[in-house]
Short mmCIF file of C-alpha atoms and ligand atoms in Angstrom, two decimals:
data_model
loop_
_atom_site.label_atom_id
_atom_site.label_comp_id
_atom_site.label_asym_id
_atom_site.label_seq_id
_atom_site.Cartn_x
_atom_site.Cartn_y
_atom_site.Cartn_z
CA MET A 1 250.41 -36.91 205.74
CA ASP A 2 251.85 -34.27 207.28
CA PHE A 3 254.93 -32.72 206.20
CA ASP A 4 258.10 -30.49 208.05
CA LEU A 5 261.57 -29.39 207.09
CA ILE A 6 264.32 -29.87 209.52
CA LEU A 7 267.18 -28.07 209.31
CA SER A 8 270.39 -30.22 209.60
CA GLY A 9 271.51 -28.52 212.73
CA ASP A 10 268.27 -28.73 214.85
CA LEU A 11 268.04 -32.71 213.92
CA PRO A 12 265.46 -33.27 217.18
CA ALA A 13 265.74 -36.76 219.15
CA SER A 14 263.12 -38.48 217.83
CA THR A 15 260.80 -41.44 218.92
CA VAL A 16 261.09 -45.12 218.60
CA ARG A 17 258.64 -45.01 215.18
CA THR A 18 260.65 -42.67 213.67
CA ALA A 19 263.23 -44.00 210.75
CA LEU A 20 265.90 -42.08 209.36
CA VAL A 21 264.92 -42.55 205.17
CA ILE A 22 268.78 -42.33 203.73
CA PRO A 23 269.68 -42.63 199.82
CA VAL A 24 272.97 -44.27 199.24
CA THR A 25 274.36 -44.76 195.28
CA ASP A 26 275.83 -47.58 194.18
CA VAL A 27 279.70 -45.65 194.92
CA ALA A 28 280.98 -45.99 198.77
CA GLY A 29 281.36 -43.32 200.07
CA PRO A 30 280.22 -41.16 203.36
CA VAL A 31 276.24 -40.67 202.66
CA SER A 32 275.21 -38.31 205.57
CA SER A 33 276.35 -36.01 207.96
CA VAL A 34 273.75 -37.18 210.47
CA LEU A 35 274.68 -40.69 210.79
CA THR A 36 276.85 -42.18 213.51
CA GLY A 37 280.15 -43.27 212.98
CA GLU A 38 279.24 -47.33 213.84
CA GLU A 39 276.19 -46.75 211.38
CA ALA A 40 278.11 -44.79 208.59
CA ALA A 41 280.63 -48.01 208.77
CA ALA A 42 278.26 -50.49 208.98
CA ILE A 43 276.64 -48.73 205.46
CA VAL A 44 280.17 -49.17 204.38
CA ARG A 45 280.40 -52.76 205.37
CA LEU A 46 277.02 -53.92 203.66
CA GLN A 47 278.44 -52.56 200.48
CA GLU A 48 281.81 -54.26 200.23
CA SER A 49 280.33 -57.58 201.34
CA GLY A 50 277.32 -56.79 198.53
CA VAL A 51 274.43 -57.50 201.10
CA PHE A 52 272.98 -54.11 200.46
CA LYS A 53 274.70 -52.67 197.24
CA GLY A 54 272.82 -49.55 196.96
CA LYS A 55 271.00 -50.43 193.46
CA ALA A 56 268.27 -48.72 192.30
CA GLU A 57 264.88 -50.39 194.03
CA GLU A 58 267.21 -51.91 196.83
CA VAL A 59 265.93 -51.24 200.28
CA TYR A 60 267.66 -52.07 203.62
CA ALA A 61 266.54 -51.68 207.28
CA LEU A 62 269.61 -51.14 209.53
CA PRO A 63 268.98 -51.22 213.55
CA SER A 64 269.59 -47.91 214.54
CA SER A 65 272.79 -47.43 216.69
CA THR A 66 271.10 -44.93 219.01
CA ASP A 67 267.85 -44.31 220.60
CA SER A 68 266.35 -41.11 217.90
CA TYR A 69 265.29 -43.74 215.38
CA ALA A 70 263.99 -47.29 215.24
CA VAL A 71 265.43 -47.60 211.76
CA VAL A 72 268.12 -46.21 209.41
CA LEU A 73 266.08 -47.19 206.26
CA LEU A 74 268.74 -47.41 203.13
CA ALA A 75 267.22 -46.22 199.32
CA GLY A 76 269.34 -47.77 196.75
CA ILE A 77 269.44 -44.96 193.95
CA GLY A 78 272.03 -46.90 191.76
CA LYS A 79 275.07 -45.21 190.06
CA PRO A 80 274.45 -41.03 190.67
CA GLY A 81 272.60 -39.63 188.26
CA THR A 82 270.51 -42.35 187.33
CA CYS A 83 267.96 -43.34 189.30
CA THR A 84 264.40 -42.77 188.06
CA ALA A 85 261.75 -41.54 189.77
CA GLU A 86 260.09 -45.18 189.28
CA ASN A 87 263.06 -46.83 190.72
CA LEU A 88 262.31 -44.73 193.99
CA ARG A 89 258.70 -45.18 193.83
CA ARG A 90 258.99 -48.84 194.35
CA ALA A 91 261.98 -48.31 196.98
CA GLY A 92 259.11 -46.85 198.63
CA GLY A 93 256.97 -49.21 198.34
CA LYS A 94 259.27 -51.97 199.37
CA ALA A 95 260.03 -49.86 202.35
CA VAL A 96 256.65 -50.01 203.37
CA GLU A 97 257.10 -53.94 204.20
CA PHE A 98 259.86 -52.75 207.03
CA LEU A 99 257.98 -49.56 208.06
CA ARG A 100 254.77 -51.41 208.55
CA ARG A 101 256.53 -53.88 210.80
CA ASP A 102 258.27 -52.29 212.47
CA ARG A 103 255.09 -49.58 213.42
CA ILE A 104 256.63 -46.93 212.05
CA GLU A 105 254.82 -43.62 212.03
CA ARG A 106 256.99 -40.86 211.07
CA LEU A 107 260.09 -40.80 208.00
CA ILE A 108 262.39 -38.05 208.71
CA LEU A 109 264.23 -38.20 204.77
CA GLU A 110 267.85 -37.46 204.44
CA CYS A 111 267.88 -34.01 201.60
CA ALA A 112 270.96 -32.68 202.38
CA GLY A 113 273.68 -35.81 202.12
CA ALA A 114 276.24 -37.31 199.76
CA CYS A 115 273.38 -36.89 196.87
CA ASP A 116 270.36 -35.39 195.28
CA TRP A 117 267.04 -37.78 195.12
CA PRO A 118 263.76 -37.25 194.09
CA ALA A 119 262.26 -37.80 197.57
CA ASN A 120 258.79 -37.29 196.42
CA ALA A 121 258.92 -40.46 194.58
CA PHE A 122 259.69 -42.73 197.50
CA VAL A 123 257.43 -40.74 199.39
CA GLU A 124 254.50 -41.85 196.74
CA GLY A 125 255.72 -45.10 197.06
CA VAL A 126 255.36 -45.17 200.59
CA CYS A 127 252.19 -43.54 200.42
CA LEU A 128 250.52 -45.76 197.73
CA GLY A 129 252.09 -48.98 199.37
CA GLN A 130 250.52 -48.20 202.95
CA TYR A 131 247.18 -48.86 200.86
CA ARG A 132 245.02 -50.54 202.59
CA PHE A 133 241.15 -51.49 202.23
CA ASP A 134 239.61 -52.90 205.20
CA LYS A 135 235.89 -51.00 205.38
CA PHE A 136 234.41 -54.84 205.18
CA LYS A 137 236.57 -56.68 207.68
CA SER A 138 235.49 -57.58 211.43
CA ILE A 139 238.70 -57.62 212.46
CA PRO A 140 241.52 -55.65 210.78
CA SER A 141 244.41 -57.96 210.50
CA ASP A 142 248.04 -57.04 212.11
CA ALA A 143 249.19 -55.44 208.67
CA PHE A 144 246.57 -52.41 208.90
CA SER A 145 247.74 -51.13 212.04
CA GLY A 146 250.13 -48.44 212.19
CA SER A 147 250.94 -46.04 208.98
CA VAL A 148 253.15 -43.48 207.94
CA ALA A 149 251.31 -40.53 209.07
CA SER A 150 254.76 -37.88 209.71
CA VAL A 151 257.32 -36.66 207.30
CA GLY A 152 260.42 -34.36 207.87
CA VAL A 153 262.54 -33.03 205.17
CA LEU A 154 266.26 -32.94 206.59
CA CYS A 155 268.07 -30.41 204.59
CA THR A 156 270.77 -27.65 205.26
CA ASP A 157 269.26 -24.81 203.09
CA GLN A 158 266.09 -23.56 204.00
CA ALA A 159 265.10 -22.82 200.19
CA GLN A 160 265.57 -25.56 199.03
CA GLY A 161 264.32 -27.79 201.99
CA ALA A 162 261.07 -25.47 201.30
CA ALA A 163 260.70 -26.74 197.98
CA LEU A 164 261.42 -30.66 198.37
CA LYS A 165 258.46 -30.44 201.45
CA ALA A 166 256.40 -28.82 199.10
CA GLU A 167 257.35 -31.25 196.34
CA CYS A 168 256.74 -34.04 198.77
CA ARG A 169 253.48 -32.81 200.08
CA TYR A 170 251.79 -32.29 196.51
CA ALA A 171 253.38 -35.88 195.86
CA ALA A 172 251.00 -37.29 199.03
CA THR A 173 248.03 -35.37 198.19
CA VAL A 174 248.24 -36.68 195.07
CA CYS A 175 248.51 -40.06 196.00
CA GLU A 176 246.42 -39.94 198.76
CA ASN A 177 243.29 -39.16 196.00
CA ALA A 178 244.80 -41.99 194.27
CA ASN A 179 243.79 -44.04 197.44
CA TRP A 180 240.51 -42.22 197.92
CA ALA A 181 239.90 -43.53 194.43
CA ARG A 182 240.84 -47.25 195.29
CA ASP A 183 238.13 -46.98 198.18
CA LEU A 184 235.44 -45.93 195.59
CA ALA A 185 236.62 -48.98 193.32
CA ASN A 186 236.96 -51.81 195.81
CA ARG A 187 233.61 -51.31 196.88
CA PRO A 188 231.54 -54.07 196.45
CA SER A 189 228.89 -52.99 194.03
CA ASN A 190 225.83 -53.70 196.49
CA ASP A 191 227.88 -50.52 198.39
CA LEU A 192 228.91 -48.82 195.67
CA THR A 193 225.61 -48.29 193.77
CA PRO A 194 225.11 -45.06 191.39
CA ALA A 195 223.50 -43.52 193.67
CA GLN A 196 226.21 -43.78 196.17
CA LEU A 197 229.29 -42.84 193.52
CA ALA A 198 227.24 -39.18 192.84
CA TYR A 199 226.82 -39.26 196.73
CA GLU A 200 231.03 -39.31 196.81
CA ALA A 201 231.39 -36.96 194.24
CA LYS A 202 229.00 -34.66 195.93
CA SER A 203 230.95 -34.85 198.84
CA ILE A 204 233.94 -33.31 196.84
CA ALA A 205 232.40 -30.83 196.09
CA ASP A 206 230.74 -29.99 199.56
CA HIS A 207 234.36 -30.17 200.91
CA TYR A 208 236.36 -28.60 199.08
CA GLY A 209 234.12 -26.10 197.23
CA CYS A 210 233.42 -26.59 193.80
CA ALA A 211 229.93 -27.17 191.59
CA TYR A 212 228.61 -30.36 191.77
CA ASP A 213 225.13 -31.86 190.41
CA PHE A 214 223.80 -34.82 188.35
CA LEU A 215 221.29 -35.34 185.72
CA ASP A 216 218.66 -37.90 186.85
CA GLU A 217 216.77 -40.55 184.12
CA GLY A 218 213.78 -38.15 184.01
CA LYS A 219 216.14 -35.47 182.44
CA MET A 220 218.47 -37.81 180.85
CA SER A 221 215.42 -39.09 179.00
CA GLU A 222 214.45 -35.18 178.34
CA LEU A 223 217.45 -34.85 176.49
CA GLY A 224 217.36 -38.04 174.51
CA MET A 225 220.54 -39.85 175.74
CA ASN A 226 218.70 -43.36 174.91
CA ALA A 227 222.23 -44.58 174.60
CA LEU A 228 222.46 -44.21 177.89
CA LEU A 229 219.60 -45.23 179.05
CA GLY A 230 219.56 -48.02 177.19
CA VAL A 231 222.18 -49.65 178.75
CA SER A 232 220.42 -48.78 182.38
CA ARG A 233 216.86 -50.30 181.50
CA GLY A 234 217.37 -53.71 183.31
CA SER A 235 218.49 -52.21 186.29
CA SER A 236 216.44 -50.99 189.56
CA GLN A 237 219.23 -48.71 190.37
CA PRO A 238 218.73 -45.40 188.91
CA SER A 239 221.67 -43.72 186.99
CA LYS A 240 223.03 -40.57 187.28
CA LEU A 241 224.91 -38.73 184.89
CA ILE A 242 227.46 -36.99 187.46
CA LEU A 243 228.71 -33.36 187.34
CA LEU A 244 231.27 -31.55 188.82
CA SER A 245 232.93 -28.05 187.50
CA TYR A 246 235.91 -26.03 189.28
CA HIS A 247 236.19 -23.05 187.50
CA CYS A 248 238.80 -20.58 188.17
CA GLY A 249 238.29 -18.18 185.46
CA PRO A 250 236.71 -17.03 182.11
CA GLU A 251 239.76 -16.20 180.21
CA LEU A 252 241.73 -19.90 181.26
CA PRO A 253 241.13 -22.94 179.05
CA THR A 254 238.22 -25.29 180.07
CA LEU A 255 239.95 -28.96 180.85
CA ALA A 256 237.14 -31.84 180.81
CA LEU A 257 237.32 -35.19 182.18
CA VAL A 258 235.05 -38.19 181.44
CA GLY A 259 234.85 -41.58 183.40
CA LYS A 260 233.26 -44.67 182.65
CA GLY A 261 230.99 -45.60 185.67
CA ILE A 262 229.49 -49.04 185.33
CA THR A 263 229.08 -49.67 189.07
CA PHE A 264 228.55 -53.66 187.82
CA ASP A 265 228.78 -54.85 184.28
CA THR A 266 227.44 -58.52 184.37
CA GLY A 267 227.69 -57.75 180.18
CA GLY A 268 223.52 -57.34 180.12
CA VAL A 269 221.17 -59.65 177.92
CA SER A 270 225.12 -60.49 176.05
CA ILE A 271 225.82 -62.47 179.45
CA LYS A 272 229.41 -62.96 180.68
CA PRO A 273 230.77 -66.08 181.51
CA ALA A 274 230.64 -66.72 185.67
CA GLU A 275 233.69 -66.96 185.99
CA GLY A 276 235.73 -63.71 186.85
CA MET A 277 232.75 -61.84 186.98
CA GLN A 278 232.86 -60.71 189.93
CA GLU A 279 236.19 -58.34 189.01
CA MET A 280 233.21 -56.40 186.89
CA LYS A 281 232.76 -54.23 190.56
CA TYR A 282 235.93 -52.14 189.01
CA ASP A 283 233.89 -51.38 186.14
CA MET A 284 233.38 -47.89 187.56
CA CYS A 285 237.16 -47.16 188.01
CA GLY A 286 237.52 -44.99 184.87
CA ALA A 287 234.78 -42.83 187.28
CA ALA A 288 236.62 -43.30 190.62
CA ALA A 289 239.74 -42.08 188.63
CA VAL A 290 238.61 -39.03 187.25
CA LEU A 291 236.63 -37.68 190.49
CA GLY A 292 240.18 -38.51 192.12
CA ALA A 293 242.10 -36.56 189.75
CA MET A 294 239.10 -33.97 190.74
CA ARG A 295 240.09 -34.13 194.36
CA THR A 296 243.66 -32.98 193.52
CA VAL A 297 241.95 -29.84 191.46
CA VAL A 298 239.87 -28.69 194.23
CA GLN A 299 242.52 -29.21 197.07
CA THR A 300 245.07 -27.79 194.71
CA LYS A 301 243.36 -24.69 192.88
CA PRO A 302 245.18 -24.80 189.65
CA ARG A 303 244.73 -21.53 186.90
CA VAL A 304 242.72 -23.81 185.03
CA ASN A 305 238.84 -24.36 184.48
CA VAL A 306 238.21 -28.52 185.24
CA VAL A 307 234.68 -30.56 184.54
CA CYS A 308 234.29 -33.96 185.74
CA VAL A 309 231.39 -35.73 183.88
CA ALA A 310 230.98 -39.02 185.03
CA PRO A 311 228.40 -41.43 183.96
CA ALA A 312 226.63 -43.75 186.79
CA VAL A 313 225.07 -46.94 185.47
CA GLU A 314 224.53 -50.55 186.64
CA ASN A 315 224.60 -52.81 183.19
CA VAL A 316 222.39 -56.07 184.54
CA ILE A 317 219.64 -58.51 182.64
CA GLY A 318 216.17 -58.02 183.56
CA SER A 319 212.63 -58.14 181.91
CA ARG A 320 213.03 -54.70 180.89
CA ALA A 321 217.00 -55.07 179.86
CA GLN A 322 217.90 -53.96 176.66
CA ARG A 323 218.20 -57.04 173.72
CA PRO A 324 220.86 -57.55 171.29
CA GLY A 325 219.86 -55.79 168.04
CA ASP A 326 217.61 -52.90 169.66
CA VAL A 327 218.37 -49.22 168.09
CA VAL A 328 218.90 -46.51 169.71
CA ARG A 329 219.05 -43.16 169.42
CA ALA A 330 221.69 -41.13 170.98
CA TYR A 331 222.39 -37.70 172.74
CA ASN A 332 223.71 -36.40 169.29
CA GLY A 333 221.32 -37.34 167.71
CA LYS A 334 223.22 -40.88 165.70
CA THR A 335 221.26 -44.00 165.39
CA ILE A 336 223.50 -47.02 166.84
CA GLU A 337 222.68 -50.73 167.03
CA VAL A 338 223.30 -52.48 169.97
CA ASN A 339 224.32 -55.53 168.68
CA ASN A 340 226.43 -56.98 172.15
CA THR A 341 225.04 -55.15 175.40
CA ASP A 342 228.03 -56.08 176.98
CA ALA A 343 229.98 -53.50 174.90
CA GLU A 344 228.00 -51.08 177.01
CA GLY A 345 231.09 -48.41 178.28
CA ARG A 346 230.50 -46.69 174.92
CA LEU A 347 227.05 -46.13 174.70
CA ILE A 348 227.34 -44.56 178.15
CA LEU A 349 230.21 -42.86 177.36
CA ALA A 350 229.05 -41.51 174.04
CA ASP A 351 226.05 -39.69 175.76
CA ALA A 352 228.34 -38.01 178.19
CA LEU A 353 231.09 -36.95 175.80
CA THR A 354 228.58 -34.69 173.48
CA TYR A 355 226.50 -33.83 176.48
CA THR A 356 230.07 -32.60 177.72
CA VAL A 357 231.04 -30.98 174.24
CA ASP A 358 227.56 -29.64 173.93
CA THR A 359 227.54 -27.92 177.72
CA TYR A 360 231.29 -26.83 178.90
CA ARG A 361 232.80 -26.06 175.39
CA PRO A 362 236.01 -27.68 176.33
CA ASP A 363 239.77 -26.80 175.11
CA VAL A 364 240.22 -30.75 175.51
CA ILE A 365 238.34 -33.68 176.80
CA VAL A 366 240.01 -36.61 178.35
CA ASP A 367 238.38 -40.02 179.02
CA LEU A 368 238.95 -42.78 180.89
CA ALA A 369 237.67 -46.41 180.48
CA THR A 370 238.29 -50.00 181.95
CA LEU A 371 236.60 -50.36 177.84
CA THR A 372 237.74 -53.43 176.49
CA GLY A 373 239.40 -56.80 177.47
CA ALA A 374 241.05 -56.59 174.06
CA CYS A 375 243.50 -53.90 175.35
CA VAL A 376 244.23 -56.25 178.27
CA VAL A 377 244.98 -58.49 175.46
CA ALA A 378 247.20 -56.05 173.68
CA LEU A 379 249.38 -54.85 176.60
CA GLY A 380 248.66 -56.74 179.52
CA HIS A 381 248.65 -55.13 182.86
CA HIS A 382 251.59 -52.88 182.36
CA ALA A 383 250.28 -49.60 180.32
CA ALA A 384 247.06 -48.48 179.48
CA GLY A 385 245.89 -47.73 175.65
CA VAL A 386 245.12 -44.28 174.29
CA MET A 387 243.67 -43.01 171.04
CA ALA A 388 243.52 -39.93 170.10
CA ASN A 389 242.20 -37.76 167.58
CA ASN A 390 245.00 -34.63 168.30
CA ASP A 391 248.50 -34.97 168.47
CA LYS A 392 249.47 -32.57 171.30
CA VAL A 393 246.87 -33.75 173.53
CA PHE A 394 248.48 -37.16 173.53
CA SER A 395 252.12 -35.94 173.82
CA THR A 396 251.21 -33.74 176.81
CA LEU A 397 249.58 -36.82 178.13
CA GLN A 398 252.77 -39.08 177.09
CA GLY A 399 254.84 -36.41 179.16
CA ALA A 400 252.63 -36.99 182.64
CA ALA A 401 252.48 -40.66 182.10
CA ASP A 402 256.80 -40.58 182.05
CA ALA A 403 256.50 -38.38 184.72
CA THR A 404 254.19 -40.43 186.96
CA GLY A 405 254.92 -43.74 185.99
CA GLU A 406 251.41 -44.43 185.02
CA ARG A 407 252.37 -46.12 181.72
CA ILE A 408 250.33 -44.78 178.25
CA TRP A 409 250.20 -46.70 174.04
CA ARG A 410 248.91 -45.17 171.92
CA PHE A 411 246.74 -46.95 168.94
CA PRO A 412 246.09 -45.46 165.80
CA LEU A 413 242.45 -44.35 164.90
CA TRP A 414 242.81 -44.48 160.88
CA ASP A 415 239.42 -44.52 159.04
CA ASP A 416 239.77 -47.77 157.79
CA TYR A 417 238.76 -49.27 161.52
CA GLY A 418 236.05 -46.81 161.61
CA LYS A 419 234.48 -48.46 158.46
CA LEU A 420 234.03 -51.80 160.65
CA ILE A 421 230.95 -50.18 163.13
CA GLU A 422 229.12 -49.01 160.75
CA GLY A 423 225.85 -50.15 161.35
CA THR A 424 223.89 -52.16 158.98
CA HIS A 425 220.80 -51.37 160.38
CA ALA A 426 221.17 -47.84 161.82
CA ASP A 427 224.28 -45.20 161.40
CA LEU A 428 226.79 -47.51 163.99
CA SER A 429 226.79 -50.60 165.46
CA ASN A 430 228.33 -50.83 169.05
CA ILE A 431 230.79 -53.92 168.13
CA GLY A 432 233.15 -54.25 165.11
CA PRO A 433 234.21 -57.78 164.10
CA PRO A 434 235.40 -60.20 166.47
CA LYS A 435 238.80 -60.39 167.04
CA GLU A 436 239.83 -57.50 165.30
CA ALA A 437 241.23 -54.63 167.24
CA GLY A 438 238.77 -54.86 169.96
CA ALA A 439 240.29 -51.64 171.64
CA ILE A 440 240.40 -49.43 168.66
CA MET A 441 236.61 -50.42 167.98
CA GLY A 442 236.22 -49.14 171.50
CA GLY A 443 237.96 -45.52 170.62
CA CYS A 444 236.68 -45.13 166.97
CA PHE A 445 233.11 -45.19 168.30
CA LEU A 446 233.70 -42.60 171.22
CA LYS A 447 235.27 -40.57 168.50
CA GLU A 448 231.85 -40.25 166.31
CA PHE A 449 230.34 -38.29 169.63
CA VAL A 450 233.39 -35.65 170.55
CA LYS A 451 232.61 -33.41 167.57
CA ASP A 452 235.84 -31.75 166.13
CA THR A 453 237.00 -31.05 170.04
CA PRO A 454 240.86 -32.35 170.98
CA TRP A 455 240.39 -35.39 172.60
CA ALA A 456 241.97 -38.66 174.09
CA HIS A 457 240.86 -41.87 174.91
CA ILE A 458 242.67 -43.73 177.43
CA ASP A 459 241.23 -47.12 178.01
CA ILE A 460 242.45 -48.42 181.59
CA ALA A 461 240.95 -52.44 181.41
CA GLY A 462 244.15 -53.30 182.01
CA THR A 463 245.88 -51.21 184.75
CA ALA A 464 243.00 -50.60 187.11
CA TRP A 465 243.48 -53.26 188.99
CA GLY A 466 245.19 -56.76 188.79
CA VAL A 467 249.08 -55.39 188.49
CA LYS A 468 251.46 -57.62 189.59
CA ASN A 469 255.07 -57.11 190.34
CA VAL A 470 254.71 -53.26 191.11
CA PRO A 471 255.77 -53.03 194.72
CA TYR A 472 253.54 -50.04 195.53
CA LEU A 473 250.66 -51.60 193.97
CA ASP A 474 248.91 -54.75 195.58
CA PRO A 475 247.75 -57.44 193.06
CA LYS A 476 244.35 -58.13 194.53
CA HIS A 477 242.88 -54.33 194.58
CA ALA A 478 242.30 -51.15 192.38
CA THR A 479 245.36 -49.61 191.62
CA GLY A 480 244.01 -45.99 191.57
CA TYR A 481 245.37 -45.41 188.06
CA GLY A 482 245.16 -42.48 186.29
CA VAL A 483 244.77 -40.26 189.37
CA ARG A 484 248.11 -39.48 189.13
CA LEU A 485 248.50 -39.46 185.56
CA LEU A 486 245.28 -36.81 185.29
CA SER A 487 246.59 -34.72 188.20
CA GLU A 488 249.99 -34.18 186.62
CA TRP A 489 248.68 -33.60 182.85
CA ILE A 490 246.07 -30.82 184.44
CA ARG A 491 248.80 -29.27 185.70
CA ARG A 492 251.03 -29.69 182.77
CA GLU A 493 248.18 -27.98 181.32
CA THR A 494 248.01 -25.14 183.80
CA ALA A 495 251.12 -24.46 182.34
CA ALA A 496 250.39 -24.30 178.82
CA PRO A 497 248.98 -20.81 177.54
CA LYS A 498 245.09 -20.96 176.02
CA LYS A 499 245.20 -21.74 172.05
N1 BES B 501 233.94 -53.35 181.16
C1 BES B 501 234.09 -54.37 180.12
C2 BES B 501 235.57 -54.48 179.44
C3 BES B 501 236.94 -55.25 180.52
C4 BES B 501 236.79 -56.61 180.31
C5 BES B 501 237.40 -54.41 181.65
C6 BES B 501 237.41 -57.66 181.21
C7 BES B 501 238.63 -55.39 181.95
C8 BES B 501 238.49 -56.50 182.23
C9 BES B 501 233.74 -54.24 178.96
O1 BES B 501 232.34 -53.68 179.37
C10 BES B 501 233.19 -54.87 178.51
O2 BES B 501 233.02 -56.01 178.38
N2 BES B 501 233.95 -55.19 176.57
C11 BES B 501 233.79 -56.44 175.71
C12 BES B 501 233.52 -55.41 174.14
C13 BES B 501 233.13 -56.26 172.96
C14 BES B 501 231.83 -56.77 173.26
C15 BES B 501 232.73 -55.51 171.57
C16 BES B 501 234.90 -57.04 175.97
O3 BES B 501 235.83 -56.56 175.98
O4 BES B 501 234.56 -58.10 175.74
MN1 MN B 502 230.67 -54.51 179.34
ZN1 ZN B 503 231.99 -52.71 180.93
#
């Protein structure tokens, strides 16, 4: 998306593919000096009759009375000063329906009218809301044609306008990265193999300039990463440990992002039921999210060092596949009894996390993973489960979650839970007792592999796809959850001084 600043006096005559977006509170009164008298009167009538009240999340497309715009899009913001960013994000999502139907390609956002509004959140809703996945459609449906490609920020004040424009542009950059992550996630596993995932990571480095590397199976075997390699045994697709690193300065803190990249999860020998198994192509959403966030990093170049580690593995069945009860020795030396081959995410992350700690010595690690069905049972699709060994890491993440609307909810990691994953024949078991705190069991297991590095684990099993009733997300595809959260978290960590 391109952004430009328009000063109110210089509003140009636009094309028919333009929409003028006006924020409207639920208090009647003049809303914008750039409207015609006829349009302003129409808004008063709409509000008086209650057809459009100006409530948060409400949008209304008013045909323009001039040739300049196709529509004047009214965005409800509720009581002055009470509208949240999430309300506007949702309004942006709802607006996309009109924008698409009317083939709108340009928005002009009124930012000098009667009320202040975080127009960047509206832009986020539009950007996420117009996402479509058509890579495998022979004939793109009508809905795929036309999308908002440019946004004008309408302001009276040059300095304020420049700041708003920058906020909107940043919002669009992050959302485009979320959409990029959604493209990866939606690709089926015969297309997006571990090697392809590595190729996509490399393309970030090639394009924007950061370091790319990967460990192949030979190298991982030399290093003793048998927890990861055990999962990979059944597959003919070679695993990759994908590594990206953005270095800004030796005096700056290093943040590490680690994402689960299971390109398909059959469950292995502990096989999953057939129904719904096709959704397990999404089991790499953690990897897609950390790569998407890394894209924001290399594009915006914050003053902090960031490394991104994504173990990419396929969990399938074969005569060579690992069996329940097998014992493997992880990279950190601990032995693990694999009592269920379907609890594979924690096995590949175990080695990825320890490798991250040993190689990069990060100040903090955040991992994202579609780790447990139990997390979906606990929180549904409207929040990710977070477990952390450090309160400060959690609270910074909470701030980022509040700002982006990508919700998190904390679960405890008490030592009593840890006892439940002690192994009978090895140091650890990869599962706890059935139906007991399944999401926490996953977190407890991972905790054993980060040493004393401040760390948070985000279980995105519920939020990565299948989210209903959020207008800017489409329930049939991946959501890109985590790209916005992590991008914002990194921005906040950048502002903090090194501990
Ligand atoms: N990828 C799944 C978790 C999952 C399931 C995510 C459904 C989203 C929807 C993970 O690898 C898995 O299979 N976990 C098991 C763990 C169990 C065997 C302890 C699960 O949740 O059943
Ligand atoms: Mn599994
Ligand atoms: Zn899995």
